[in-house]
Amino acid sequence: MAEDIADLVVTGGPVHTADVGAWAEGFAVRDGTIVAVGAAREVESWCGPGTRRLDLAGRLAMPGLIDGHVHLGIGGTQLALELPLLPTDTPDEVLVKVRDWAGRLEPGEWIIGGILGSGTYAALNSPEMLRRLDEASLGHPLLLRDDTMHNRQVNSAALAAMGVDHDTPDPPGGTYARDAEGRLTGGLWELTGMEAEDAAKEAQRDPHGRLVTALRAAFQRMRQLGCTSFQDAATMAHQLAALRDIERAGDLTAWIVASLPATAFIEAGAVGEELFARAPAYRSEQIRPDFVKFVLDGVPTTRTTALLTPYRCCGEHDDPEHRGTPYWTLDELVTGLRRCAELGLGAKIHATGDASVRLALDAAEIVRRDPGSQPIVQIAHPSFIAPEDIPRFAELNVHADACPFMWHPSPLVDGIARHVPVETMERIWPFKDLLATGALIAGGSDWPVGLPELNPWLGIETMVTRSAPEEQDDPRRINPDQAISRERAVAAFTSASAKALGIDDLTGALRPGLSADFLVLDRNIFEVPATQIHNTTVEQTYFRGERVH
């Protein structure tokens, strides 16, 4: 019968289904959906005259990866349109690259780029470096992003375009960095960076066309890496419009879950209730504006993360009792989560410190007592969790959004360690303990935050090793007792992430009824030495049963 004939049958190699411990010899696909998974003989029975056959020739097949925390528009724009900087670049190297880039631009065009490593960003924050940046940028306004994506470095032309001078007061939630004498350094902390982004955007020609170009570049790179689903971590209306145009052109080769900012964050534009009201117009089968983004604190390198114990004193003017202050009160966050429940939306809560993580869990505990609809709740970036709060993730059905890849030695982790108390750093990213309680861990890159190059296979490898890639020749391990198995690490980027995103009825595993989103790899990542996983090449990527890479 025609309904028993598959469009595609895949056999000839090991198939990891992403259900922990589950393997198969092949699977069959019809109309973009998996219809059978199991022994080779079973799935081959679905073959008919028009069935395509994919012989794995011994290679591993597995589900497409899910990046549970990514900034597609920003990452794609950096990839396609902006000055590329490495977090290891010194200030002098940054100046050379800025001057070279400036020479390519039309008069008045902004220099926009990143990423600056935390150490470089700090070194640029002085009136003298501001003067040197002014010279290197050849009269162009300049905006550079740091590796946390919470801060910016601009030059004098950009400050002028923003309408900022030495007498401009700091706005709520942001800081214009100044030296000890009160002189502007060009550093923009937290929400003042959004003002620079807004000024740069106003100067752009065809911002919608730029964004479409950027998103296409992001998707192309993601297909090469094997990612077929994403949760965009802060999605504005203009990005939803660009995604819709790409989908209408038939070029959207991924499932997209959008996170709608509850308050101003990173980019200018409608947020909160105005954005919640506009977003449903962009909903489609593949575009799902299903989450609200809450930001409870900042990042450790600017000492805006909310901690239970005081920061380390790094300078003579540091407050020995400083712990950081959450941006939301408990009552405000409870109200926000209840609004999510009313709208049928989930919550992605940025909380990088153990104090802000506790605040998020406290709010979730209150809302979980409510009758009726319950929102999916994720806590994003929970690097630091008080030991007594670890069991609460599973108890409250709160998912850990593990991102970015900071569970191995890196310049960003070293920058954090300069500020965070030693005893707090020693329990960073407690994956093993979370899993032991039954909690769900979803993997995410936070691309382009802190990443010179996106590589989800590095994320999987370092969950297992807690070590830097061999090429870095760094013998350190970060909290190695919290290393987890390969299957659990893969699940964090497939089946577990699908559940955290609310799309486990669509994708995330190779199982009948789910979308045929799968990869063919150049190596079996479950058999090669763990230190080789980051070198994995995706030979083929399929989305809904069609090859897209």
Coordinates of C-alpha atoms in Angstrom, one line a residue:
M1 CA 0.0 0.0 0.0
A2 CA 1.2 3.5 -0.8
E3 CA 0.9 4.6 2.8
D4 CA 3.4 1.9 3.8
I5 CA 6.1 3.3 1.4
A6 CA 8.7 5.7 2.7
D7 CA 10.3 8.6 0.8
L8 CA 13.6 7.9 2.5
V9 CA 15.2 5.0 4.3
V10 CA 18.4 5.3 6.2
T11 CA 20.5 2.2 7.1
G12 CA 24.1 1.0 7.0
G13 CA 25.4 2.5 10.2
P14 CA 24.7 3.1 13.9
V15 CA 21.8 5.4 14.7
H16 CA 21.7 7.2 18.0
T17 CA 18.1 8.2 18.7
A18 CA 18.9 10.7 21.5
D19 CA 16.7 8.7 23.9
V20 CA 19.4 7.9 26.4
G21 CA 20.6 4.3 25.9
A22 CA 18.6 3.8 22.7
W23 CA 20.2 2.8 19.4
A24 CA 18.8 1.5 16.1
E25 CA 20.1 0.2 12.8
G26 CA 18.0 2.6 10.7
F27 CA 14.9 4.6 10.2
A28 CA 12.3 5.5 7.5
V29 CA 10.9 8.9 6.6
R30 CA 7.7 9.9 4.8
D31 CA 6.5 13.4 4.1
G32 CA 9.3 14.8 6.3
T33 CA 8.3 12.7 9.3
I34 CA 9.9 9.6 10.8
V35 CA 7.6 6.6 10.4
A36 CA 9.8 3.8 11.6
V37 CA 12.9 3.3 13.7
G38 CA 14.5 0.0 14.5
A39 CA 16.3 -3.0 12.9
A40 CA 17.5 -2.7 9.3
R41 CA 15.1 -5.4 8.1
E42 CA 12.2 -3.6 9.7
V43 CA 12.9 -0.2 8.2
E44 CA 13.8 -1.6 4.8
S45 CA 10.3 -3.1 4.6
W46 CA 9.2 0.5 4.0
C47 CA 11.1 0.7 0.7
G48 CA 9.1 1.0 -2.6
P49 CA 9.9 1.9 -6.2
G50 CA 10.4 5.6 -5.5
T51 CA 12.1 5.4 -2.1
R52 CA 15.5 7.1 -1.8
R53 CA 18.1 5.1 0.1
L54 CA 20.8 6.6 2.3
D55 CA 23.6 4.2 3.0
L56 CA 25.5 5.5 6.1
A57 CA 28.5 3.3 5.1
G58 CA 29.3 2.8 8.8
R59 CA 29.0 6.5 9.7
L60 CA 26.9 7.7 12.7
A61 CA 23.5 9.2 12.3
M62 CA 21.9 11.2 15.1
P63 CA 19.2 13.9 15.5
G64 CA 19.9 17.4 14.5
L65 CA 21.3 19.6 17.3
I66 CA 19.3 22.1 19.2
D67 CA 20.9 25.3 20.3
G68 CA 18.7 26.3 23.3
H69 CA 20.2 29.9 23.6
V70 CA 21.4 31.8 20.7
H71 CA 21.3 35.4 19.3
L72 CA 20.7 34.7 15.7
G73 CA 20.4 38.3 14.4
I74 CA 23.5 39.5 16.3
G75 CA 25.6 36.5 15.5
G76 CA 24.6 36.5 11.8
T77 CA 25.3 40.2 11.5
Q78 CA 28.7 39.7 13.0
L79 CA 29.3 36.9 10.6
A80 CA 28.2 38.6 7.5
L81 CA 28.6 42.4 8.0
E82 CA 30.8 43.4 10.9
L83 CA 34.4 43.8 11.9
P84 CA 35.6 40.5 13.3
L85 CA 37.6 40.7 16.5
L86 CA 39.0 37.9 18.6
P87 CA 38.6 37.8 22.4
T88 CA 42.4 37.3 22.5
D89 CA 43.1 40.5 20.6
T90 CA 45.2 43.0 22.5
P91 CA 44.2 46.7 22.5
D92 CA 46.9 47.4 19.9
E93 CA 45.7 44.6 17.7
V94 CA 42.1 46.0 18.0
L95 CA 43.4 49.4 16.9
V96 CA 45.1 48.0 13.8
K97 CA 41.9 46.1 12.8
V98 CA 39.7 49.1 13.4
R99 CA 41.9 51.3 11.2
D100 CA 42.0 48.7 8.4
W101 CA 38.2 48.3 8.5
A102 CA 37.6 52.1 8.6
G103 CA 39.5 52.4 5.3
R104 CA 36.9 50.3 3.6
L105 CA 33.8 52.2 4.6
E106 CA 31.7 55.0 3.0
P107 CA 31.9 58.4 4.8
G108 CA 29.7 58.4 7.9
E109 CA 29.3 54.7 8.0
W110 CA 29.5 53.1 11.5
I111 CA 32.3 50.6 12.4
I112 CA 30.5 47.9 14.3
G113 CA 32.3 44.8 15.5
G114 CA 33.3 42.3 18.2
I115 CA 34.0 40.5 20.2
L116 CA 36.3 42.1 22.8
G117 CA 37.7 39.9 25.4
S118 CA 36.9 41.0 29.0
G119 CA 40.6 41.9 29.6
T120 CA 40.8 43.9 26.4
Y121 CA 37.5 45.6 27.1
A122 CA 38.8 46.8 30.5
A123 CA 42.1 48.0 29.0
L124 CA 40.2 50.1 26.4
N125 CA 38.4 52.0 29.1
S126 CA 40.4 55.2 29.6
P127 CA 40.4 58.6 28.0
E128 CA 43.8 57.9 26.4
M129 CA 42.4 54.7 24.7
L130 CA 39.3 56.7 23.7
R131 CA 41.6 59.2 21.9
R132 CA 43.5 56.3 20.2
L133 CA 40.2 54.7 19.1
D134 CA 39.1 58.1 17.7
E135 CA 42.3 58.3 15.6
A136 CA 42.1 54.7 14.4
S137 CA 38.4 55.0 13.3
L138 CA 39.2 57.8 10.9
G139 CA 36.1 59.9 11.8
H140 CA 33.7 57.0 11.7
P141 CA 31.4 56.3 14.6
L142 CA 32.6 53.1 16.4
L143 CA 30.7 50.5 18.4
L144 CA 32.5 47.3 19.7
R145 CA 30.8 44.6 21.8
D146 CA 32.4 42.7 24.6
D147 CA 32.3 39.0 25.2
T148 CA 29.4 39.2 27.6
M149 CA 27.3 41.2 25.1
H150 CA 26.2 43.3 28.0
N151 CA 28.7 46.1 27.4
R152 CA 30.0 48.2 24.5
Q153 CA 33.0 50.3 23.7
V154 CA 32.4 53.4 21.5
N155 CA 34.4 56.4 20.3
S156 CA 33.7 60.1 20.5
A157 CA 31.8 60.2 17.2
A158 CA 29.5 57.5 18.5
L159 CA 29.0 59.4 21.8
A160 CA 28.1 62.5 19.9
A161 CA 25.6 60.6 17.7
M162 CA 24.0 59.3 21.0
G163 CA 23.9 62.9 22.4
V164 CA 26.1 61.9 25.3
D165 CA 28.7 64.3 26.8
H166 CA 30.6 64.7 30.1
D167 CA 27.5 66.1 31.8
T168 CA 25.0 63.4 30.7
P169 CA 23.7 61.5 33.8
D170 CA 23.6 57.7 33.9
P171 CA 20.2 56.4 33.0
P172 CA 18.4 53.7 35.1
G173 CA 20.0 50.3 34.4
G174 CA 23.1 51.6 32.6
T175 CA 26.4 53.4 33.0
Y176 CA 28.5 55.7 30.9
A177 CA 32.0 54.6 32.1
R178 CA 34.2 57.4 33.5
D179 CA 37.7 57.6 34.9
A180 CA 38.5 58.7 38.5
E181 CA 38.4 62.4 37.2
G182 CA 34.9 61.9 35.7
R183 CA 36.0 61.9 32.1
L184 CA 34.2 59.6 29.7
T185 CA 36.1 56.5 28.5
G186 CA 33.7 55.3 25.8
G187 CA 32.7 52.3 27.9
L188 CA 29.0 51.6 28.0
W189 CA 27.7 49.2 30.6
E190 CA 24.4 47.4 30.4
L191 CA 21.5 49.5 29.0
T192 CA 23.6 52.4 27.8
G193 CA 24.9 50.0 25.2
M194 CA 21.4 49.8 23.8
E195 CA 21.5 53.5 23.1
A196 CA 24.6 53.0 21.0
E197 CA 22.9 50.1 19.1
D198 CA 19.9 52.3 18.5
A199 CA 22.0 55.2 17.1
A200 CA 23.9 52.8 14.8
K201 CA 20.7 51.3 13.6
E202 CA 19.2 54.6 12.8
A203 CA 22.2 55.3 10.5
Q204 CA 21.8 52.1 8.6
R205 CA 20.5 51.9 5.1
D206 CA 17.8 49.1 4.7
P207 CA 18.0 47.6 8.2
H208 CA 15.4 45.0 7.3
G209 CA 17.5 43.8 4.3
R210 CA 20.6 43.8 6.5
L211 CA 18.8 41.6 9.0
V212 CA 17.6 39.2 6.4
T213 CA 21.1 38.9 5.0
A214 CA 22.4 38.3 8.6
L215 CA 19.9 35.6 9.4
R216 CA 20.5 33.8 6.2
A217 CA 24.3 33.8 7.0
A218 CA 23.5 32.5 10.5
F219 CA 21.3 29.7 9.2
Q220 CA 23.9 28.6 6.6
R221 CA 26.6 28.4 9.4
M222 CA 24.2 26.5 11.7
R223 CA 23.3 24.0 9.0
Q224 CA 27.0 23.3 8.5
L225 CA 27.4 22.6 12.2
G226 CA 24.3 20.4 12.4
C227 CA 21.8 22.7 14.2
T228 CA 18.2 22.3 13.1
S229 CA 16.4 24.0 16.0
F230 CA 17.0 27.1 18.0
Q231 CA 15.7 29.2 20.8
D232 CA 16.5 32.8 20.0
A233 CA 17.3 34.4 23.4
A234 CA 16.0 37.9 22.8
T235 CA 13.7 38.4 19.8
M236 CA 12.4 41.8 18.7
A237 CA 9.5 42.4 16.2
H238 CA 11.9 43.4 13.4
Q239 CA 13.6 40.0 13.7
L240 CA 10.3 38.2 13.6
A241 CA 9.5 40.1 10.4
A242 CA 12.8 39.0 8.9
L243 CA 12.2 35.4 9.9
R244 CA 8.8 35.5 8.3
D245 CA 10.2 36.7 5.0
I246 CA 12.8 34.0 5.0
E247 CA 10.1 31.4 5.7
R248 CA 7.8 32.7 3.0
A249 CA 10.7 32.4 0.5
G250 CA 10.9 28.7 1.5
D251 CA 14.4 29.1 3.0
L252 CA 13.8 28.6 6.7
T253 CA 15.5 25.2 7.5
A254 CA 15.0 25.1 11.2
W255 CA 12.4 25.3 14.0
I256 CA 12.6 28.7 15.7
V257 CA 11.4 29.4 19.3
A258 CA 11.5 33.1 20.0
S259 CA 12.0 34.8 23.4
L260 CA 10.2 38.1 23.8
P261 CA 12.0 40.6 26.1
A262 CA 9.8 41.7 29.0
T263 CA 11.9 44.8 29.4
A264 CA 14.5 46.7 27.4
F265 CA 17.6 44.5 26.7
I266 CA 20.4 44.5 24.1
E267 CA 18.3 45.9 21.2
A268 CA 15.9 48.9 20.9
G269 CA 12.3 48.2 20.0
A270 CA 9.0 47.3 21.4
V271 CA 9.2 45.1 24.5
G272 CA 6.7 43.8 27.1
E273 CA 3.0 44.0 26.5
E274 CA 3.5 45.8 23.2
L275 CA 5.7 43.1 21.9
F276 CA 3.5 40.3 23.3
A277 CA 0.6 41.8 21.4
R278 CA 2.5 42.0 18.1
A279 CA 4.2 38.6 18.2
P280 CA 1.3 36.3 17.4
A281 CA 1.0 37.9 13.9
Y282 CA 4.3 36.2 13.1
R283 CA 3.5 32.8 14.4
S284 CA 3.8 29.9 12.0
E285 CA 4.5 26.3 12.0
Q286 CA 8.3 26.9 12.2
I287 CA 8.3 30.3 14.0
R288 CA 7.1 30.0 17.5
P289 CA 7.1 33.2 19.7
D290 CA 6.5 31.0 22.8
F291 CA 8.7 32.5 25.6
V292 CA 9.2 35.7 27.5
K293 CA 12.7 36.8 28.3
F294 CA 13.4 38.1 31.9
V295 CA 16.8 39.5 32.9
L296 CA 17.4 39.3 36.6
D297 CA 21.0 40.4 36.8
G298 CA 24.0 41.2 34.7
V299 CA 27.4 39.4 34.3
P300 CA 30.2 38.8 36.8
T301 CA 32.9 40.8 34.9
T302 CA 31.0 44.0 35.5
R303 CA 30.1 42.8 39.0
T304 CA 26.4 43.0 38.1
T305 CA 25.7 39.3 38.7
A306 CA 23.7 38.9 42.0
L307 CA 25.7 36.7 44.4
L308 CA 24.9 35.3 47.8
T309 CA 28.5 36.1 49.0
P310 CA 30.5 39.3 48.3
Y311 CA 32.7 39.8 45.2
R312 CA 36.4 39.6 45.5
C313 CA 38.1 42.9 46.0
C314 CA 40.1 43.7 42.9
G315 CA 40.9 47.4 43.5
E316 CA 41.2 49.8 46.4
H317 CA 37.8 51.3 45.7
D318 CA 35.9 48.0 45.7
D319 CA 33.1 47.6 48.2
P320 CA 34.0 44.5 50.3
E321 CA 30.3 43.8 50.8
H322 CA 29.2 44.2 47.2
R323 CA 27.0 41.3 46.1
G324 CA 25.2 42.7 43.1
T325 CA 21.5 43.6 43.1
P326 CA 18.8 41.8 41.2
Y327 CA 16.9 43.9 38.6
W328 CA 13.5 42.4 39.6
T329 CA 11.9 41.9 43.0
L330 CA 10.3 38.6 43.9
D331 CA 6.8 40.1 43.6
E332 CA 7.6 41.6 40.2
L333 CA 8.9 38.3 38.9
V334 CA 5.9 36.3 40.3
T335 CA 3.6 38.8 38.5
G336 CA 5.7 38.3 35.3
L337 CA 5.5 34.5 35.5
R338 CA 1.7 34.6 36.1
R339 CA 1.4 36.8 33.0
C340 CA 3.3 34.1 31.1
A341 CA 0.7 31.6 32.3
E342 CA -2.1 33.8 31.2
L343 CA -0.6 34.2 27.7
G344 CA 0.3 30.5 27.4
L345 CA 4.0 31.4 27.1
G346 CA 7.1 30.0 28.8
A347 CA 9.7 32.0 30.7
K348 CA 13.5 32.2 29.9
I349 CA 15.0 33.8 33.0
H350 CA 18.6 35.2 32.8
A351 CA 20.1 34.6 36.2
T352 CA 23.9 34.2 36.3
G353 CA 24.5 34.3 40.1
D354 CA 23.4 32.1 42.9
A355 CA 21.3 34.9 44.4
S356 CA 19.4 35.5 41.2
V357 CA 19.0 31.8 40.6
R358 CA 17.5 31.5 44.1
L359 CA 15.2 34.4 43.3
A360 CA 14.0 32.7 40.1
L361 CA 13.4 29.4 41.9
D362 CA 11.5 31.3 44.7
A363 CA 9.2 32.9 42.1
A364 CA 8.7 29.6 40.3
E365 CA 7.8 27.9 43.6
I366 CA 5.1 30.4 44.3
V367 CA 3.7 30.2 40.7
R368 CA 3.7 26.4 40.8
R369 CA 1.1 26.5 43.6
D370 CA -1.3 28.3 41.3
P371 CA -4.1 26.2 39.7
G372 CA -4.5 26.0 36.0
S373 CA -1.9 26.7 33.3
Q374 CA 1.7 26.4 34.3
P375 CA 4.5 28.0 32.2
I376 CA 7.6 26.3 31.1
V377 CA 10.4 27.9 33.1
Q378 CA 14.1 28.0 32.1
I379 CA 16.9 29.6 34.1
A380 CA 19.5 30.8 31.6
H381 CA 23.2 30.9 32.5
P382 CA 22.9 29.3 36.0
S383 CA 26.6 29.1 36.4
F384 CA 26.4 29.4 40.2
I385 CA 23.8 27.5 42.2
A386 CA 23.8 27.2 46.0
P387 CA 24.0 23.5 46.9
E388 CA 20.7 23.6 48.7
D389 CA 19.0 25.0 45.6
I390 CA 20.1 22.2 43.2
P391 CA 17.3 19.8 44.1
R392 CA 14.7 22.6 43.6
F393 CA 15.2 22.5 39.8
A394 CA 13.6 19.1 39.5
E395 CA 11.2 19.6 42.3
L396 CA 9.8 22.7 40.6
N397 CA 10.1 21.5 37.0
V398 CA 12.5 24.3 36.2
H399 CA 15.0 23.6 33.4
A400 CA 18.7 24.7 33.5
D401 CA 19.6 26.5 30.3
A402 CA 23.3 25.8 30.3
C403 CA 25.1 28.4 28.3
P404 CA 27.4 29.7 27.1
F405 CA 30.2 27.1 26.9
M406 CA 31.9 28.2 30.1
W407 CA 32.4 24.8 31.6
H408 CA 36.1 24.6 30.4
P409 CA 39.1 26.9 30.7
S410 CA 38.8 30.1 28.6
P411 CA 39.6 33.8 28.8
L412 CA 36.0 34.5 29.7
V413 CA 36.1 32.0 32.6
D414 CA 39.4 33.5 33.8
G415 CA 37.8 36.9 33.7
I416 CA 34.9 35.8 35.8
A417 CA 37.3 34.1 38.3
R418 CA 39.0 37.5 39.0
H419 CA 35.7 38.7 40.5
V420 CA 33.8 35.8 41.9
P421 CA 34.7 34.3 45.3
V422 CA 36.9 31.2 45.1
E423 CA 34.4 29.0 46.9
T424 CA 31.7 30.0 44.4
M425 CA 33.9 29.4 41.4
E426 CA 34.7 25.9 42.7
R427 CA 31.1 24.8 42.2
I428 CA 30.6 26.4 38.8
W429 CA 28.2 24.5 36.4
P430 CA 27.1 21.6 38.6
F431 CA 25.8 19.4 35.8
K432 CA 26.3 16.0 37.5
D433 CA 24.5 17.1 40.6
L434 CA 21.6 18.6 38.7
L435 CA 21.1 15.4 36.7
A436 CA 21.3 13.2 39.8
T437 CA 18.2 15.0 41.1
G438 CA 16.3 14.5 37.9
A439 CA 16.7 18.0 36.6
L440 CA 16.7 18.7 32.9
I441 CA 19.8 20.4 31.3
A442 CA 19.4 22.1 27.9
G443 CA 22.6 23.1 26.0
G444 CA 23.1 26.4 24.4
S445 CA 25.9 28.5 22.9
D446 CA 24.7 32.0 23.6
W447 CA 26.4 32.7 20.3
P448 CA 28.0 35.2 19.6
V449 CA 28.6 35.9 23.3
G450 CA 32.1 35.0 24.4
L451 CA 32.7 32.8 21.4
P452 CA 35.4 33.4 18.8
E453 CA 33.9 30.6 16.8
L454 CA 30.6 28.7 17.2
N455 CA 31.1 25.0 17.7
P456 CA 28.4 22.9 19.4
W457 CA 30.6 19.8 19.3
L458 CA 33.0 21.7 21.6
G459 CA 30.1 22.2 24.0
I460 CA 29.3 18.5 24.0
E461 CA 33.0 17.5 24.4
T462 CA 33.7 19.8 27.3
M463 CA 30.6 18.8 29.2
V464 CA 32.3 15.4 29.3
T465 CA 35.9 16.5 29.8
R466 CA 35.6 19.9 31.6
S467 CA 38.9 20.7 29.8
A468 CA 39.8 23.1 27.0
P469 CA 40.4 21.7 23.5
E470 CA 43.8 19.9 23.2
E471 CA 45.1 22.6 20.8
Q472 CA 45.0 25.2 23.6
D473 CA 47.5 23.1 25.6
D474 CA 45.8 24.1 28.9
P475 CA 46.0 21.3 31.5
R476 CA 43.4 22.8 33.8
R477 CA 39.9 21.3 34.3
I478 CA 36.9 23.3 35.5
N479 CA 35.1 21.6 38.4
P480 CA 35.9 18.2 37.0
D481 CA 33.7 16.3 39.4
Q482 CA 30.7 17.6 37.5
A483 CA 31.6 16.0 34.2
I484 CA 28.8 13.9 32.7
S485 CA 28.5 11.1 30.2
R486 CA 28.5 11.5 26.4
E487 CA 24.9 10.4 26.1
R488 CA 23.8 12.9 28.7
A489 CA 25.8 15.7 27.0
V490 CA 24.2 14.8 23.6
A491 CA 20.8 14.8 25.2
A492 CA 21.4 18.3 26.4
F493 CA 21.7 19.4 22.8
T494 CA 18.9 17.2 21.4
S495 CA 16.0 15.6 23.4
A496 CA 16.4 17.5 26.6
S497 CA 16.7 20.8 24.8
A498 CA 13.6 20.0 22.8
K499 CA 11.6 19.5 26.0
A500 CA 12.9 22.7 27.5
L501 CA 11.9 24.6 24.4
G502 CA 8.4 23.0 24.3
I503 CA 9.0 21.4 20.9
D504 CA 9.6 17.8 21.9
D505 CA 6.4 16.9 20.1
L506 CA 8.1 18.1 16.9
T507 CA 11.8 17.2 17.1
G508 CA 14.8 16.4 19.3
A509 CA 15.0 12.6 18.8
L510 CA 14.7 10.0 16.0
R511 CA 11.3 8.6 16.9
P512 CA 8.1 7.9 14.9
G513 CA 6.0 10.9 14.6
L514 CA 8.8 13.5 14.9
S515 CA 10.3 15.6 12.2
A516 CA 13.1 13.9 10.3
D517 CA 15.8 16.3 11.4
F518 CA 19.1 14.3 11.5
L519 CA 22.8 14.4 10.8
V520 CA 25.5 12.2 9.3
L521 CA 28.8 12.6 11.0
D522 CA 32.4 11.9 10.0
R523 CA 33.0 10.0 13.2
N524 CA 31.2 8.1 16.0
I525 CA 31.3 10.6 18.8
F526 CA 30.5 7.8 21.3
E527 CA 33.6 5.8 20.4
V528 CA 36.4 8.2 19.5
P529 CA 38.4 9.7 22.4
A530 CA 36.4 12.4 24.0
T531 CA 39.1 14.9 23.2
Q532 CA 38.3 14.5 19.5
I533 CA 34.6 15.3 19.6
H534 CA 35.2 19.0 19.0
N535 CA 36.8 18.2 15.6
T536 CA 33.6 16.5 14.4
T537 CA 32.5 17.4 10.9
V538 CA 28.9 17.2 9.9
E539 CA 28.9 15.6 6.5
Q540 CA 25.1 15.9 5.9
T541 CA 22.3 17.8 7.6
Y542 CA 18.6 17.0 7.0
F543 CA 15.6 19.0 8.0
R544 CA 12.1 17.5 7.6
G545 CA 13.7 14.7 5.5
E546 CA 15.4 17.0 3.0
R547 CA 19.1 17.5 2.8
V548 CA 20.0 21.1 3.6
H549 CA 23.8 20.7 4.0

